[in-house]
Amino acid sequence: MIKSPVYEIEDLCGEVSKDLSTGTNMPSCRGQDEAEYVVKRETPVSKINCQEVVNIFAEARAIRGHELTVRKMIGAEVLGITACPAPRK
């Protein structure tokens, strides 16, 4: 049971994995989560304010050794376009 507020998704996963490992003999426990995050931005040319939705995900693994170690991972899935410059004719 998580008793204090958690403000970051990777910390929440870490607390879940530690809580799962309490009272077990398992060598490791994993907590994972995903969410949508809204980013406010401005369009580059027209300077219009808009919002963009980014998918974020996190995972944490509590590993039992001499002491309990928690490893965290966080990532984002975004849509992007890349273009290479082409010479003008």
XYZ file of N, CA, C and O in Angstrom:
356
model
N 0.841 -1.174 0.000
C 0.000 0.000 0.000
C 0.888 1.240 0.000
O 1.802 1.356 0.795
N 0.616 2.150 -0.918
C 1.386 3.386 -1.029
C 0.730 4.424 -0.131
O -0.445 4.738 -0.295
N 1.507 4.964 0.814
C 0.932 5.848 1.825
C 1.196 7.322 1.588
O 0.562 8.159 2.199
N 2.146 7.665 0.731
C 2.442 9.074 0.492
C 2.173 9.418 -0.960
O 2.158 8.544 -1.826
N 1.959 10.699 -1.269
C 1.696 11.088 -2.657
C 2.895 10.791 -3.561
O 4.043 10.917 -3.149
N 2.609 10.394 -4.785
C 3.641 10.143 -5.791
C 3.300 11.022 -6.985
O 2.182 10.989 -7.484
N 4.263 11.814 -7.443
C 3.989 12.811 -8.466
C 4.532 12.460 -9.847
O 4.214 13.125 -10.816
N 5.358 11.436 -9.944
C 5.930 11.057 -11.235
C 5.610 9.592 -11.521
O 5.650 8.752 -10.620
N 5.303 9.299 -12.776
C 4.832 7.967 -13.154
C 5.876 6.890 -12.852
O 5.538 5.793 -12.413
N 7.165 7.192 -13.040
C 8.194 6.185 -12.767
C 8.344 5.923 -11.274
O 8.666 4.804 -10.851
N 8.087 6.942 -10.439
C 8.113 6.741 -8.986
C 6.940 5.873 -8.531
O 7.080 5.053 -7.631
N 5.782 6.072 -9.171
C 4.625 5.230 -8.859
C 4.932 3.767 -9.167
O 4.673 2.882 -8.350
N 5.528 3.507 -10.324
C 5.895 2.131 -10.686
C 6.918 1.567 -9.712
O 6.861 0.385 -9.361
N 7.857 2.396 -9.261
C 8.846 1.953 -8.286
C 8.215 1.572 -6.961
O 8.566 0.552 -6.357
N 7.275 2.382 -6.501
C 6.584 2.084 -5.244
C 5.755 0.812 -5.364
O 5.706 0.005 -4.439
N 5.113 0.610 -6.515
C 4.314 -0.603 -6.726
C 5.217 -1.832 -6.719
O 4.904 -2.844 -6.080
N 6.361 -1.759 -7.407
C 7.251 -2.919 -7.454
C 7.841 -3.228 -6.074
O 7.966 -4.396 -5.700
N 8.173 -2.191 -5.292
C 8.670 -2.428 -3.927
C 7.579 -3.034 -3.063
O 7.826 -3.948 -2.279
N 6.346 -2.523 -3.210
C 5.226 -3.042 -2.418
C 4.942 -4.501 -2.768
O 4.665 -5.313 -1.893
N 5.047 -4.848 -4.050
C 4.821 -6.230 -4.472
C 5.883 -7.172 -3.912
O 5.605 -8.332 -3.610
N 7.119 -6.677 -3.784
C 8.206 -7.543 -3.318
C 8.200 -7.742 -1.806
O 8.836 -8.670 -1.310
N 7.460 -6.920 -1.065
C 7.410 -7.045 0.383
C 6.697 -8.330 0.772
O 5.590 -8.601 0.326
N 7.362 -9.129 1.580
C 6.758 -10.360 2.073
C 6.786 -11.512 1.107
O 6.126 -12.522 1.325
N 7.540 -11.393 0.011
C 7.653 -12.509 -0.932
C 9.106 -12.938 -1.030
O 10.011 -12.221 -0.628
N 9.329 -14.099 -1.594
C 10.688 -14.591 -1.838
C 11.061 -14.472 -3.309
O 12.019 -15.081 -3.757
N 10.294 -13.704 -4.067
C 10.560 -13.566 -5.491
C 11.837 -12.752 -5.704
O 12.077 -11.771 -4.997
N 12.673 -13.133 -6.677
C 13.919 -12.396 -6.904
C 13.708 -10.992 -7.453
O 14.524 -10.114 -7.248
N 12.591 -10.774 -8.159
C 12.295 -9.428 -8.661
C 10.793 -9.282 -8.875
O 10.084 -10.256 -9.091
N 10.328 -8.039 -8.802
C 8.931 -7.700 -9.069
C 8.913 -6.482 -9.980
O 9.778 -5.615 -9.886
N 7.906 -6.405 -10.840
C 7.843 -5.326 -11.811
C 6.505 -4.612 -11.736
O 5.456 -5.247 -11.634
N 6.559 -3.286 -11.810
C 5.361 -2.463 -11.912
C 5.459 -1.641 -13.184
O 6.536 -1.149 -13.531
N 4.362 -1.517 -13.920
C 4.394 -0.721 -15.142
C 3.088 0.030 -15.309
O 2.050 -0.369 -14.779
N 3.157 1.132 -16.061
C 1.988 1.972 -16.272
C 2.181 2.746 -17.564
O 3.309 2.918 -18.043
N 1.091 3.214 -18.133
C 1.153 4.102 -19.283
C 0.030 5.110 -19.176
O -0.989 4.863 -18.535
N 0.238 6.270 -19.793
C -0.741 7.349 -19.691
C -0.572 8.292 -20.879
O 0.398 8.200 -21.629
N -1.527 9.190 -21.016
C -1.422 10.253 -22.008
C -1.049 11.541 -21.287
O -1.559 11.821 -20.204
N -0.155 12.308 -21.886
C 0.307 13.570 -21.314
C 0.068 14.654 -22.351
O 0.439 14.500 -23.523
N -0.566 15.744 -21.955
C -0.877 16.829 -22.878
C 0.201 17.903 -22.760
O 0.474 18.402 -21.676
N 0.802 18.233 -23.907
C 1.849 19.243 -23.964
C 1.295 20.470 -24.682
O 0.756 20.351 -25.790
N 1.412 21.621 -24.061
C 1.010 22.881 -24.714
C 2.187 23.364 -25.541
O 3.317 23.344 -25.083
N 1.908 23.770 -26.767
C 2.977 24.275 -27.626
C 2.445 25.331 -28.568
O 1.242 25.580 -28.623
N 3.348 25.927 -29.321
C 3.004 26.966 -30.281
C 3.454 26.498 -31.659
O 4.569 25.993 -31.808
N 2.596 26.669 -32.662
C 2.984 26.257 -34.002
C 4.114 27.155 -34.500
O 4.150 28.342 -34.202
N 5.072 26.575 -35.236
C 6.269 27.341 -35.592
C 6.037 28.522 -36.540
O 6.661 29.565 -36.387
N 5.145 28.388 -37.494
C 4.968 29.452 -38.485
C 3.880 30.433 -38.081
O 4.105 31.635 -38.004
N 2.680 29.929 -37.780
C 1.541 30.813 -37.492
C 1.486 31.273 -36.045
O 0.683 32.135 -35.703
N 2.311 30.679 -35.170
C 2.381 31.054 -33.745
C 1.046 30.860 -33.017
O 0.715 31.590 -32.096
N 0.274 29.869 -33.425
C -1.004 29.564 -32.783
C -0.748 28.600 -31.627
O -0.005 27.627 -31.768
N -1.369 28.879 -30.472
C -1.255 27.977 -29.324
C -2.094 26.733 -29.581
O -3.228 26.823 -30.049
N -1.530 25.573 -29.272
C -2.250 24.320 -29.465
C -1.780 23.320 -28.421
O -0.911 23.619 -27.603
N -2.378 22.154 -28.461
C -2.016 21.078 -27.541
C -1.676 19.835 -28.345
O -2.243 19.589 -29.398
N -0.734 19.069 -27.805
C -0.322 17.827 -28.433
C -0.359 16.724 -27.381
O 0.074 16.925 -26.251
N -0.914 15.570 -27.731
C -0.991 14.446 -26.805
C 0.209 13.534 -27.040
O 0.486 13.145 -28.168
N 0.916 13.215 -25.950
C 2.081 12.343 -26.003
C 1.782 11.126 -25.137
O 1.296 11.261 -24.015
N 2.027 9.930 -25.650
C 1.873 8.710 -24.862
C 3.143 8.492 -24.059
O 4.240 8.475 -24.627
N 3.004 8.360 -22.746
C 4.167 8.101 -21.901
C 3.998 6.735 -21.242
O 2.878 6.259 -21.053
N 5.118 6.112 -20.938
C 5.078 4.813 -20.274
C 6.244 4.722 -19.308
O 7.266 5.384 -19.476
N 6.055 3.932 -18.280
C 7.099 3.757 -17.271
C 7.068 2.331 -16.763
O 6.041 1.659 -16.802
N 8.235 1.902 -16.291
C 8.367 0.571 -15.708
C 9.423 0.650 -14.622
O 10.381 1.406 -14.734
N 9.218 -0.084 -13.565
C 10.216 -0.184 -12.503
C 10.303 -1.634 -12.062
O 9.308 -2.341 -12.034
N 11.518 -2.059 -11.739
C 11.742 -3.429 -11.291
C 12.468 -3.380 -9.957
O 13.508 -2.749 -9.834
N 11.884 -4.020 -8.956
C 12.526 -4.169 -7.644
C 13.288 -5.482 -7.664
O 12.711 -6.538 -7.891
N 14.610 -5.403 -7.459
C 15.474 -6.575 -7.542
C 16.040 -6.857 -6.157
O 16.649 -5.979 -5.537
N 15.822 -8.082 -5.704
C 16.284 -8.481 -4.382
C 17.712 -9.003 -4.478
O 18.021 -9.865 -5.273
N 18.598 -8.436 -3.663
C 19.989 -8.881 -3.560
C 20.380 -8.741 -2.101
O 19.620 -9.111 -1.211
N 21.570 -8.174 -1.854
C 21.952 -7.871 -0.466
C 20.967 -6.869 0.132
O 20.645 -6.903 1.304
N 20.509 -5.965 -0.720
C 19.436 -5.044 -0.340
C 18.529 -4.877 -1.559
O 18.873 -5.301 -2.659
N 17.381 -4.274 -1.373
C 16.413 -4.116 -2.456
C 16.840 -2.957 -3.358
O 17.039 -1.840 -2.892
N 16.996 -3.225 -4.643
C 17.372 -2.209 -5.628
C 16.192 -1.993 -6.563
O 15.573 -2.956 -6.998
N 15.903 -0.734 -6.876
C 14.817 -0.422 -7.800
C 15.410 0.253 -9.032
O 16.115 1.251 -8.917
N 15.123 -0.312 -10.190
C 15.562 0.277 -11.463
C 14.327 0.792 -12.191
O 13.347 0.078 -12.348
N 14.415 2.052 -12.657
C 13.266 2.697 -13.297
C 13.568 3.012 -14.752
O 14.708 3.295 -15.118
N 12.515 2.984 -15.580
C 12.619 3.325 -16.982
C 11.394 4.151 -17.353
O 10.287 3.862 -16.901
N 11.601 5.191 -18.137
C 10.482 6.009 -18.605
C 10.712 6.321 -20.074
O 11.851 6.435 -20.532
N 9.622 6.426 -20.818
C 9.738 6.723 -22.238
C 8.503 7.431 -22.751
O 7.509 7.574 -22.042
N 8.589 7.879 -23.981
C 7.472 8.572 -24.616
C 7.370 8.135 -26.062
O 8.369 7.834 -26.716
N 6.157 8.092 -26.529
C 5.885 7.776 -27.929
C 5.312 9.033 -28.555
O 4.254 9.506 -28.154
N 6.024 9.589 -29.506
C 5.592 10.833 -30.137
C 5.562 10.652 -31.647
O 6.251 9.795 -32.198
N 4.785 11.471 -32.295
C 4.704 11.460 -33.747
C 5.616 12.559 -34.262
O 5.551 13.701 -33.806
N 6.475 12.232 -35.200
C 7.382 13.234 -35.742
C 7.671 12.964 -37.200
O 7.507 11.861 -37.697
N 8.087 13.996 -37.865
C 8.431 13.889 -39.276
C 9.841 14.437 -39.449
O 10.157 15.511 -38.933
N 10.669 13.695 -40.127
C 11.997 14.203 -40.445
C 12.112 14.334 -41.951
O 11.510 13.570 -42.708
N 12.850 15.309 -42.373
C 13.085 15.513 -43.798
C 14.517 15.949 -43.987
O 15.042 16.730 -43.193
N 15.132 15.457 -45.024
C 16.501 15.882 -45.292
C 16.453 17.035 -46.291
O 15.581 17.096 -47.156
N 17.377 17.959 -46.149
C 17.374 19.071 -47.103
C 17.772 18.583 -48.506
O 18.682 17.774 -48.657
N 17.047 19.023 -49.482
C 17.357 18.673 -50.862
C 17.788 19.946 -51.597
O 17.240 21.025 -51.349
N 18.778 19.820 -52.454
C 19.235 21.025 -53.179
C 18.138 21.538 -54.106
O 17.387 20.760 -54.700
N 18.041 22.857 -54.194
C 17.061 23.472 -55.116
C 17.657 23.536 -56.510
O 18.840 23.749 -56.683
N 16.793 23.371 -57.477
C 17.239 23.446 -58.877
C 16.852 24.758 -59.485
O 15.931 25.393 -59.153
